[in-house]
Amino acid sequence: VLGKYQQINPDRGVADTVNYLVTSDPQHPPLYYSMVRLWAQISSDSLGGIRSLSAVISLLIFPSVYWLCLELFSAPIVAWVAVLLMAISPFEVFFAQEARQYCLWMVTILLSTAALLRAMGRDTKVSWTLYTLTLTFGLYTHLLTILVAFAHAIYVAIRQHFRFHKT
């Protein structure tokens, strides 16, 4: 009897998943759960199949942390050390096995922070657009990304010495 609730209902799609999240579980933004829905349709709706999406997403953490460290320190050796530390991080390993949005959230935080540093350094429309997109993906992944956006705003204000500036 419970087996029918542990498998994907072929009569429902991604729009139904988003609608359910909006009406019944609004604290969960829809990006990760829509991705899981599509992933389960493509691969498998077994527990291992669903968790494999988090494992695949967790692999994106390595280039993300590498890019962030390059933007921060401009030293590839520091970036490689950070990647190695992330590879053995118990939190990273744990979240890579969870069927939850936390791996995707970590990726979006790392990417949006690196994109902000790049945008501040280069000050081009493309770099600011990339920052906006990564921050938007973060907001559609986890609601607490708003705190990341506030931290970014504080960082920019401090860097600009609290003066109104184009940035």
Tab-separated table of N, CA and C in Angstrom:
chain	number	residue	atom	x	y	z
A	1	VAL	N	0.823	-1.185	0.000
A	1	VAL	CA	0.000	0.000	0.000
A	1	VAL	C	0.873	1.256	0.000
A	2	LEU	N	1.920	1.259	0.821
A	2	LEU	CA	2.784	2.433	0.890
A	2	LEU	C	3.661	2.581	-0.349
A	3	GLY	N	3.858	1.502	-1.081
A	3	GLY	CA	4.709	1.538	-2.263
A	3	GLY	C	4.241	2.531	-3.303
A	4	LYS	N	2.943	2.733	-3.398
A	4	LYS	CA	2.436	3.665	-4.406
A	4	LYS	C	2.821	5.109	-4.090
A	5	TYR	N	3.077	5.420	-2.810
A	5	TYR	CA	3.479	6.767	-2.421
A	5	TYR	C	4.989	6.966	-2.484
A	6	GLN	N	5.721	5.893	-2.742
A	6	GLN	CA	7.170	5.977	-2.816
A	6	GLN	C	7.676	5.958	-4.254
A	7	GLN	N	6.768	6.064	-5.189
A	7	GLN	CA	7.126	6.096	-6.597
A	7	GLN	C	6.494	7.312	-7.250
A	8	ILE	N	7.052	7.684	-8.371
A	8	ILE	CA	6.537	8.841	-9.100
A	8	ILE	C	5.197	8.489	-9.721
A	9	ASN	N	4.273	9.412	-9.567
A	9	ASN	CA	2.975	9.266	-10.207
A	9	ASN	C	3.111	9.784	-11.635
A	10	PRO	N	2.955	8.913	-12.620
A	10	PRO	CA	3.155	9.355	-14.006
A	10	PRO	C	2.102	10.355	-14.479
A	11	ASP	N	1.003	10.481	-13.743
A	11	ASP	CA	-0.049	11.425	-14.129
A	11	ASP	C	0.257	12.853	-13.688
A	12	ARG	N	1.296	13.007	-12.902
A	12	ARG	CA	1.661	14.335	-12.391
A	12	ARG	C	3.042	14.716	-12.914
A	13	GLY	N	3.257	16.023	-13.068
A	13	GLY	CA	4.525	16.501	-13.609
A	13	GLY	C	5.201	17.494	-12.692
A	14	VAL	N	6.160	18.206	-13.256
A	14	VAL	CA	6.930	19.186	-12.502
A	14	VAL	C	6.028	20.322	-12.019
A	15	ALA	N	5.080	20.730	-12.841
A	15	ALA	CA	4.160	21.805	-12.437
A	15	ALA	C	3.367	21.396	-11.197
A	16	ASP	N	2.981	20.133	-11.109
A	16	ASP	CA	2.269	19.651	-9.922
A	16	ASP	C	3.170	19.678	-8.691
A	17	THR	N	4.450	19.361	-8.879
A	17	THR	CA	5.407	19.419	-7.778
A	17	THR	C	5.542	20.849	-7.271
A	18	VAL	N	5.690	21.788	-8.183
A	18	VAL	CA	5.808	23.199	-7.800
A	18	VAL	C	4.518	23.670	-7.125
A	19	ASN	N	3.376	23.288	-7.680
A	19	ASN	CA	2.095	23.678	-7.096
A	19	ASN	C	1.956	23.132	-5.679
A	20	TYR	N	2.377	21.889	-5.459
A	20	TYR	CA	2.324	21.312	-4.120
A	20	TYR	C	3.211	22.099	-3.156
A	21	LEU	N	4.414	22.445	-3.609
A	21	LEU	CA	5.328	23.196	-2.745
A	21	LEU	C	4.749	24.567	-2.391
A	22	VAL	N	4.105	25.205	-3.344
A	22	VAL	CA	3.527	26.526	-3.108
A	22	VAL	C	2.377	26.449	-2.115
A	23	THR	N	1.528	25.444	-2.268
A	23	THR	CA	0.331	25.375	-1.436
A	23	THR	C	0.546	24.672	-0.099
A	24	SER	N	1.382	23.649	-0.060
A	24	SER	CA	1.478	22.836	1.144
A	24	SER	C	2.814	22.929	1.879
A	25	ASP	N	3.858	23.358	1.193
A	25	ASP	CA	5.184	23.357	1.800
A	25	ASP	C	5.966	24.586	1.334
A	26	PRO	N	5.452	25.795	1.618
A	26	PRO	CA	6.033	27.003	1.014
A	26	PRO	C	7.429	27.371	1.501
A	27	GLN	N	7.914	26.748	2.573
A	27	GLN	CA	9.257	27.081	3.032
A	27	GLN	C	10.336	26.449	2.163
A	28	HIS	N	9.946	25.577	1.232
A	28	HIS	CA	10.906	24.945	0.331
A	28	HIS	C	10.767	25.534	-1.068
A	29	PRO	N	11.740	26.341	-1.498
A	29	PRO	CA	11.699	26.855	-2.870
A	29	PRO	C	11.771	25.703	-3.878
A	30	PRO	N	11.285	25.919	-5.082
A	30	PRO	CA	11.036	24.795	-5.998
A	30	PRO	C	12.202	24.288	-6.834
A	31	LEU	N	13.333	24.957	-6.892
A	31	LEU	CA	14.365	24.562	-7.859
A	31	LEU	C	14.861	23.140	-7.635
A	32	TYR	N	15.306	22.815	-6.447
A	32	TYR	CA	15.850	21.481	-6.202
A	32	TYR	C	14.798	20.398	-6.404
A	33	TYR	N	13.603	20.615	-5.906
A	33	TYR	CA	12.573	19.587	-5.981
A	33	TYR	C	12.082	19.382	-7.410
A	34	SER	N	12.096	20.438	-8.209
A	34	SER	CA	11.791	20.271	-9.638
A	34	SER	C	12.889	19.474	-10.332
A	35	MET	N	14.141	19.750	-9.946
A	35	MET	CA	15.260	18.997	-10.514
A	35	MET	C	15.165	17.519	-10.127
A	36	VAL	N	14.808	17.256	-8.874
A	36	VAL	CA	14.663	15.863	-8.427
A	36	VAL	C	13.564	15.166	-9.207
A	37	ARG	N	12.477	15.863	-9.417
A	37	ARG	CA	11.356	15.281	-10.171
A	37	ARG	C	11.803	14.890	-11.584
A	38	LEU	N	12.485	15.798	-12.252
A	38	LEU	CA	12.974	15.500	-13.604
A	38	LEU	C	14.029	14.399	-13.578
A	39	TRP	N	14.917	14.445	-12.598
A	39	TRP	CA	15.967	13.427	-12.454
A	39	TRP	C	15.355	12.044	-12.251
A	40	ALA	N	14.333	11.959	-11.424
A	40	ALA	CA	13.697	10.675	-11.150
A	40	ALA	C	12.984	10.140	-12.386
A	41	GLN	N	12.461	11.021	-13.206
A	41	GLN	CA	11.829	10.576	-14.451
A	41	GLN	C	12.872	10.039	-15.425
A	42	ILE	N	14.043	10.659	-15.442
A	42	ILE	CA	15.090	10.242	-16.371
A	42	ILE	C	15.817	9.007	-15.877
A	43	SER	N	16.188	9.012	-14.599
A	43	SER	CA	16.988	7.899	-14.092
A	43	SER	C	16.118	6.870	-13.381
A	44	SER	N	15.868	7.092	-12.111
A	44	SER	CA	15.111	6.120	-11.325
A	44	SER	C	14.482	6.847	-10.151
A	45	ASP	N	13.309	6.379	-9.739
A	45	ASP	CA	12.689	6.986	-8.577
A	45	ASP	C	12.968	6.191	-7.302
A	46	SER	N	13.983	5.335	-7.358
A	46	SER	CA	14.407	4.626	-6.153
A	46	SER	C	15.155	5.603	-5.248
A	47	LEU	N	15.346	5.233	-4.001
A	47	LEU	CA	16.047	6.097	-3.063
A	47	LEU	C	17.465	6.402	-3.554
A	48	GLY	N	18.147	5.389	-4.063
A	48	GLY	CA	19.498	5.599	-4.603
A	48	GLY	C	19.493	6.498	-5.819
A	49	GLY	N	18.494	6.349	-6.666
A	49	GLY	CA	18.390	7.190	-7.850
A	49	GLY	C	18.161	8.642	-7.501
A	50	ILE	N	17.305	8.872	-6.499
A	50	ILE	CA	17.018	10.246	-6.086
A	50	ILE	C	18.230	10.855	-5.383
A	51	ARG	N	18.900	10.081	-4.550
A	51	ARG	CA	20.084	10.597	-3.852
A	51	ARG	C	21.250	10.838	-4.807
A	52	SER	N	21.251	10.155	-5.933
A	52	SER	CA	22.356	10.332	-6.881
A	52	SER	C	22.391	11.747	-7.456
A	53	LEU	N	21.251	12.422	-7.492
A	53	LEU	CA	21.258	13.810	-7.957
A	53	LEU	C	22.100	14.673	-7.022
A	54	SER	N	21.932	14.499	-5.725
A	54	SER	CA	22.754	15.257	-4.775
A	54	SER	C	24.234	14.918	-4.931
A	55	ALA	N	24.520	13.666	-5.218
A	55	ALA	CA	25.914	13.267	-5.422
A	55	ALA	C	26.500	13.952	-6.654
A	56	VAL	N	25.719	14.028	-7.720
A	56	VAL	CA	26.188	14.698	-8.942
A	56	VAL	C	26.363	16.191	-8.690
A	57	ILE	N	25.385	16.793	-8.013
A	57	ILE	CA	25.480	18.224	-7.708
A	57	ILE	C	26.682	18.498	-6.813
A	58	SER	N	26.951	17.585	-5.878
A	58	SER	CA	28.076	17.806	-4.962
A	58	SER	C	29.410	17.861	-5.700
A	59	LEU	N	29.499	17.252	-6.856
A	59	LEU	CA	30.730	17.339	-7.648
A	59	LEU	C	30.976	18.753	-8.160
A	60	LEU	N	29.906	19.535	-8.286
A	60	LEU	CA	30.051	20.924	-8.736
A	60	LEU	C	30.662	21.817	-7.662
A	61	ILE	N	30.709	21.333	-6.435
A	61	ILE	CA	31.298	22.117	-5.356
A	61	ILE	C	32.796	22.310	-5.591
A	62	PHE	N	33.441	21.327	-6.174
A	62	PHE	CA	34.893	21.420	-6.360
A	62	PHE	C	35.298	22.548	-7.306
A	63	PRO	N	34.734	22.645	-8.513
A	63	PRO	CA	35.098	23.803	-9.343
A	63	PRO	C	34.603	25.129	-8.748
A	64	SER	N	33.501	25.080	-8.004
A	64	SER	CA	32.975	26.310	-7.396
A	64	SER	C	33.918	26.848	-6.326
A	65	VAL	N	34.393	25.973	-5.454
A	65	VAL	CA	35.308	26.428	-4.403
A	65	VAL	C	36.658	26.818	-5.010
A	66	TYR	N	37.057	26.142	-6.072
A	66	TYR	CA	38.300	26.509	-6.759
A	66	TYR	C	38.197	27.926	-7.317
A	67	TRP	N	37.082	28.223	-7.997
A	67	TRP	CA	36.886	29.556	-8.570
A	67	TRP	C	36.833	30.617	-7.475
A	68	LEU	N	36.105	30.348	-6.394
A	68	LEU	CA	36.019	31.314	-5.301
A	68	LEU	C	37.406	31.611	-4.725
A	69	CYS	N	38.195	30.576	-4.529
A	69	CYS	CA	39.542	30.794	-3.977
A	69	CYS	C	40.440	31.548	-4.947
A	70	LEU	N	40.280	31.304	-6.230
A	70	LEU	CA	41.045	32.086	-7.209
A	70	LEU	C	40.655	33.552	-7.164
A	71	GLU	N	39.355	33.821	-7.019
A	71	GLU	CA	38.902	35.214	-6.933
A	71	GLU	C	39.391	35.872	-5.646
A	72	LEU	N	39.431	35.114	-4.564
A	72	LEU	CA	39.842	35.676	-3.280
A	72	LEU	C	41.350	35.874	-3.171
A	73	PHE	N	42.115	34.862	-3.587
A	73	PHE	CA	43.546	34.856	-3.302
A	73	PHE	C	44.439	34.929	-4.540
A	74	SER	N	43.893	34.700	-5.714
A	74	SER	CA	44.667	34.699	-6.967
A	74	SER	C	45.850	33.746	-6.911
A	75	ALA	N	45.673	32.656	-6.183
A	75	ALA	CA	46.755	31.680	-6.037
A	75	ALA	C	46.180	30.276	-6.255
A	76	PRO	N	46.556	29.627	-7.356
A	76	PRO	CA	46.028	28.286	-7.619
A	76	PRO	C	46.336	27.274	-6.524
A	77	ILE	N	47.469	27.407	-5.847
A	77	ILE	CA	47.802	26.445	-4.800
A	77	ILE	C	46.801	26.524	-3.653
A	78	VAL	N	46.369	27.731	-3.313
A	78	VAL	CA	45.357	27.899	-2.269
A	78	VAL	C	44.042	27.278	-2.722
A	79	ALA	N	43.712	27.476	-3.984
A	79	ALA	CA	42.467	26.909	-4.514
A	79	ALA	C	42.498	25.387	-4.473
A	80	TRP	N	43.632	24.792	-4.813
A	80	TRP	CA	43.746	23.329	-4.780
A	80	TRP	C	43.672	22.791	-3.348
A	81	VAL	N	44.261	23.491	-2.419
A	81	VAL	CA	44.168	23.076	-1.010
A	81	VAL	C	42.711	23.136	-0.554
A	82	ALA	N	41.997	24.177	-0.944
A	82	ALA	CA	40.578	24.292	-0.581
A	82	ALA	C	39.760	23.155	-1.190
A	83	VAL	N	40.067	22.798	-2.427
A	83	VAL	CA	39.364	21.677	-3.074
A	83	VAL	C	39.645	20.386	-2.313
A	84	LEU	N	40.884	20.172	-1.938
A	84	LEU	CA	41.225	18.958	-1.185
A	84	LEU	C	40.537	18.938	0.179
A	85	LEU	N	40.491	20.065	0.850
A	85	LEU	CA	39.791	20.132	2.131
A	85	LEU	C	38.292	19.872	1.965
A	86	MET	N	37.734	20.383	0.888
A	86	MET	CA	36.309	20.147	0.635
A	86	MET	C	36.051	18.675	0.332
A	87	ALA	N	36.998	18.026	-0.316
A	87	ALA	CA	36.830	16.609	-0.672
A	87	ALA	C	36.763	15.711	0.558
A	88	ILE	N	37.415	16.123	1.637
A	88	ILE	CA	37.393	15.292	2.844
A	88	ILE	C	36.489	15.863	3.933
A	89	SER	N	35.770	16.907	3.619
A	89	SER	CA	34.875	17.522	4.586
A	89	SER	C	33.722	16.575	4.936
A	90	PRO	N	33.524	16.278	6.217
A	90	PRO	CA	32.416	15.399	6.600
A	90	PRO	C	31.048	15.976	6.221
A	91	PHE	N	30.915	17.303	6.292
A	91	PHE	CA	29.647	17.922	5.910
A	91	PHE	C	29.368	17.724	4.427
A	92	GLU	N	30.391	17.898	3.608
A	92	GLU	CA	30.228	17.715	2.166
A	92	GLU	C	29.835	16.275	1.849
A	93	VAL	N	30.511	15.333	2.462
A	93	VAL	CA	30.197	13.916	2.227
A	93	VAL	C	28.781	13.604	2.692
A	94	PHE	N	28.400	14.135	3.839
A	94	PHE	CA	27.055	13.900	4.361
A	94	PHE	C	25.993	14.478	3.436
A	95	PHE	N	26.154	15.738	3.043
A	95	PHE	CA	25.154	16.382	2.197
A	95	PHE	C	25.115	15.785	0.802
A	96	ALA	N	26.211	15.220	0.342
A	96	ALA	CA	26.222	14.573	-0.967
A	96	ALA	C	25.369	13.310	-0.977
A	97	GLN	N	25.082	12.772	0.186
A	97	GLN	CA	24.285	11.551	0.285
A	97	GLN	C	22.823	11.831	0.605
A	98	GLU	N	22.502	13.046	0.958
A	98	GLU	CA	21.148	13.406	1.347
A	98	GLU	C	20.303	13.756	0.129
A	99	ALA	N	19.054	13.391	0.172
A	99	ALA	CA	18.117	13.769	-0.881
A	99	ALA	C	17.466	15.092	-0.483
A	100	ARG	N	18.289	16.099	-0.263
A	100	ARG	CA	17.833	17.422	0.148
A	100	ARG	C	18.585	18.464	-0.677
A	101	GLN	N	18.178	19.709	-0.558
A	101	GLN	CA	18.703	20.775	-1.413
A	101	GLN	C	20.024	21.367	-0.943
A	102	TYR	N	20.629	20.856	0.107
A	102	TYR	CA	21.775	21.528	0.702
A	102	TYR	C	23.018	21.537	-0.189
A	103	CYS	N	23.262	20.503	-0.953
A	103	CYS	CA	24.413	20.515	-1.879
A	103	CYS	C	24.235	21.603	-2.934
A	104	LEU	N	23.043	21.677	-3.491
A	104	LEU	CA	22.775	22.709	-4.491
A	104	LEU	C	22.899	24.094	-3.867
A	105	TRP	N	22.461	24.232	-2.642
A	105	TRP	CA	22.564	25.511	-1.958
A	105	TRP	C	24.022	25.900	-1.755
A	106	MET	N	24.866	24.942	-1.351
A	106	MET	CA	26.291	25.238	-1.184
A	106	MET	C	26.908	25.680	-2.509
A	107	VAL	N	26.543	25.013	-3.584
A	107	VAL	CA	27.072	25.386	-4.903
A	107	VAL	C	26.645	26.804	-5.259
A	108	THR	N	25.369	27.133	-5.043
A	108	THR	CA	24.902	28.481	-5.411
A	108	THR	C	25.550	29.558	-4.536
A	109	ILE	N	25.789	29.259	-3.261
A	109	ILE	CA	26.462	30.235	-2.395
A	109	ILE	C	27.891	30.464	-2.874
A	110	LEU	N	28.605	29.393	-3.163
A	110	LEU	CA	29.981	29.534	-3.637
A	110	LEU	C	30.033	30.284	-4.969
A	111	LEU	N	29.146	29.907	-5.887
A	111	LEU	CA	29.134	30.551	-7.203
A	111	LEU	C	28.743	32.023	-7.114
A	112	SER	N	27.719	32.327	-6.310
A	112	SER	CA	27.291	33.727	-6.232
A	112	SER	C	28.365	34.593	-5.567
A	113	THR	N	29.058	34.061	-4.593
A	113	THR	CA	30.119	34.828	-3.943
A	113	THR	C	31.298	35.057	-4.892
A	114	ALA	N	31.674	34.012	-5.618
A	114	ALA	CA	32.748	34.169	-6.609
A	114	ALA	C	32.318	35.126	-7.713
A	115	ALA	N	31.072	35.020	-8.136
A	115	ALA	CA	30.568	35.920	-9.185
A	115	ALA	C	30.537	37.367	-8.697
A	116	LEU	N	30.203	37.583	-7.423
A	116	LEU	CA	30.227	38.940	-6.876
A	116	LEU	C	31.641	39.513	-6.891
A	117	LEU	N	32.606	38.716	-6.460
A	117	LEU	CA	33.990	39.191	-6.462
A	117	LEU	C	34.461	39.511	-7.874
A	118	ARG	N	34.086	38.671	-8.816
A	118	ARG	CA	34.464	38.927	-10.209
A	118	ARG	C	33.776	40.185	-10.727
A	119	ALA	N	32.489	40.339	-10.423
A	119	ALA	CA	31.747	41.508	-10.896
A	119	ALA	C	32.318	42.795	-10.318
A	120	MET	N	32.710	42.759	-9.062
A	120	MET	CA	33.305	43.956	-8.456
A	120	MET	C	34.659	44.270	-9.071
A	121	GLY	N	35.391	43.234	-9.460
A	121	GLY	CA	36.702	43.448	-10.057
A	121	GLY	C	36.640	43.892	-11.505
A	122	ARG	N	35.735	43.325	-12.249
A	122	ARG	CA	35.669	43.625	-13.686
A	122	ARG	C	34.643	44.695	-14.027
A	123	ASP	N	33.550	44.739	-13.273
A	123	ASP	CA	32.487	45.730	-13.458
A	123	ASP	C	31.946	45.761	-14.886
A	124	THR	N	31.573	44.576	-15.390
A	124	THR	CA	30.935	44.489	-16.709
A	124	THR	C	29.504	43.997	-16.533
A	125	LYS	N	28.679	44.253	-17.531
A	125	LYS	CA	27.289	43.803	-17.466
A	125	LYS	C	27.196	42.276	-17.417
A	126	VAL	N	28.084	41.615	-18.125
A	126	VAL	CA	28.070	40.152	-18.139
A	126	VAL	C	28.377	39.603	-16.756
A	127	SER	N	29.361	40.168	-16.081
A	127	SER	CA	29.720	39.677	-14.754
A	127	SER	C	28.614	39.959	-13.742
A	128	TRP	N	27.975	41.127	-13.821
A	128	TRP	CA	26.873	41.420	-12.907
A	128	TRP	C	25.651	40.568	-13.220
A	129	THR	N	25.442	40.250	-14.479
A	129	THR	CA	24.337	39.357	-14.854
A	129	THR	C	24.585	37.962	-14.303
A	130	LEU	N	25.822	37.490	-14.396
A	130	LEU	CA	26.161	36.187	-13.831
A	130	LEU	C	25.918	36.173	-12.327
A	131	TYR	N	26.302	37.238	-11.645
A	131	TYR	CA	26.049	37.319	-10.200
A	131	TYR	C	24.548	37.272	-9.915
A	132	THR	N	23.792	38.037	-10.661
A	132	THR	CA	22.341	38.069	-10.460
A	132	THR	C	21.719	36.697	-10.681
A	133	LEU	N	22.151	36.005	-11.722
A	133	LEU	CA	21.604	34.665	-12.000
A	133	LEU	C	21.955	33.667	-10.897
A	134	THR	N	23.195	33.683	-10.441
A	134	THR	CA	23.579	32.725	-9.399
A	134	THR	C	22.852	33.019	-8.096
A	135	LEU	N	22.672	34.289	-7.780
A	135	LEU	CA	21.938	34.635	-6.568
A	135	LEU	C	20.457	34.261	-6.705
A	136	THR	N	19.901	34.422	-7.882
A	136	THR	CA	18.513	34.027	-8.118
A	136	THR	C	18.349	32.519	-7.985
A	137	PHE	N	19.279	31.759	-8.543
A	137	PHE	CA	19.228	30.299	-8.370
A	137	PHE	C	19.303	29.931	-6.892
A	138	GLY	N	20.130	30.660	-6.156
A	138	GLY	CA	20.221	30.417	-4.720
A	138	GLY	C	18.912	30.685	-4.008
A	139	LEU	N	18.245	31.779	-4.377
A	139	LEU	CA	16.956	32.095	-3.758
A	139	LEU	C	15.892	31.056	-4.098
A	140	TYR	N	15.977	30.460	-5.276
A	140	TYR	CA	15.041	29.407	-5.660
A	140	TYR	C	15.450	28.043	-5.114
A	141	THR	N	16.595	28.003	-4.413
A	141	THR	CA	17.051	26.757	-3.807
A	141	THR	C	16.763	26.729	-2.310
A	142	HIS	N	17.043	27.847	-1.634
A	142	HIS	CA	16.841	27.893	-0.185
A	142	HIS	C	16.519	29.334	0.220
A	143	LEU	N	15.535	29.500	1.088
A	143	LEU	CA	15.102	30.841	1.492
A	143	LEU	C	16.174	31.615	2.258
A	144	LEU	N	17.056	30.910	2.961
A	144	LEU	CA	18.080	31.603	3.731
A	144	LEU	C	19.157	32.241	2.852
A	145	THR	N	19.040	32.084	1.546
A	145	THR	CA	19.952	32.770	0.629
A	145	THR	C	19.794	34.275	0.761
A	146	ILE	N	18.661	34.721	1.263
A	146	ILE	CA	18.473	36.158	1.487
A	146	ILE	C	19.527	36.687	2.457
A	147	LEU	N	19.946	35.847	3.408
A	147	LEU	CA	21.013	36.253	4.330
A	147	LEU	C	22.351	36.368	3.611
A	148	VAL	N	22.574	35.510	2.629
A	148	VAL	CA	23.785	35.602	1.799
A	148	VAL	C	23.764	36.905	1.020
A	149	ALA	N	22.605	37.262	0.479
A	149	ALA	CA	22.487	38.517	-0.267
A	149	ALA	C	22.763	39.716	0.648
A	150	PHE	N	22.258	39.676	1.887
A	150	PHE	CA	22.544	40.751	2.843
A	150	PHE	C	24.036	40.810	3.155
A	151	ALA	N	24.667	39.662	3.332
A	151	ALA	CA	26.105	39.633	3.592
A	151	ALA	C	26.873	40.204	2.407
A	152	HIS	N	26.446	39.894	1.208
A	152	HIS	CA	27.084	40.458	0.014
A	152	HIS	C	26.919	41.977	-0.004
A	153	ALA	N	25.719	42.452	0.332
A	153	ALA	CA	25.470	43.900	0.344
A	153	ALA	C	26.351	44.591	1.384
A	154	ILE	N	26.504	43.984	2.551
A	154	ILE	CA	27.367	44.555	3.588
A	154	ILE	C	28.818	44.588	3.107
A	155	TYR	N	29.250	43.509	2.451
A	155	TYR	CA	30.610	43.453	1.928
A	155	TYR	C	30.850	44.567	0.908
A	156	VAL	N	29.902	44.745	-0.002
A	156	VAL	CA	30.041	45.793	-1.021
A	156	VAL	C	30.069	47.161	-0.355
A	157	ALA	N	29.210	47.385	0.636
A	157	ALA	CA	29.181	48.678	1.336
A	157	ALA	C	30.510	48.951	2.033
A	158	ILE	N	31.067	47.944	2.660
A	158	ILE	CA	32.354	48.121	3.343
A	158	ILE	C	33.457	48.405	2.333
A	159	ARG	N	33.447	47.665	1.231
A	159	ARG	CA	34.479	47.881	0.201
A	159	ARG	C	34.384	49.270	-0.418
A	160	GLN	N	33.170	49.824	-0.468
A	160	GLN	CA	32.973	51.156	-1.047
A	160	GLN	C	33.046	52.252	0.023
A	161	HIS	N	33.459	51.879	1.242
A	161	HIS	CA	33.596	52.816	2.359
A	161	HIS	C	32.279	53.539	2.649
A	162	PHE	N	31.180	52.832	2.500
A	162	PHE	CA	29.833	53.312	2.802
A	162	PHE	C	29.468	54.542	1.993
A	163	ARG	N	30.053	54.704	0.833
A	163	ARG	CA	29.708	55.795	-0.078
A	163	ARG	C	28.848	55.231	-1.181
A	164	PHE	N	27.938	56.063	-1.654
A	164	PHE	CA	27.135	55.636	-2.802
A	164	PHE	C	28.039	55.617	-4.018
A	165	HIS	N	28.050	54.511	-4.682
A	165	HIS	CA	28.941	54.310	-5.819
A	165	HIS	C	28.184	53.512	-6.859
A	166	LYS	N	28.684	53.517	-8.046
A	166	LYS	CA	28.035	52.762	-9.131
A	166	LYS	C	27.856	51.283	-8.773
A	167	THR	N	28.833	50.676	-8.090
A	167	THR	CA	28.742	49.276	-7.703
A	167	THR	C	27.581	49.069	-6.766
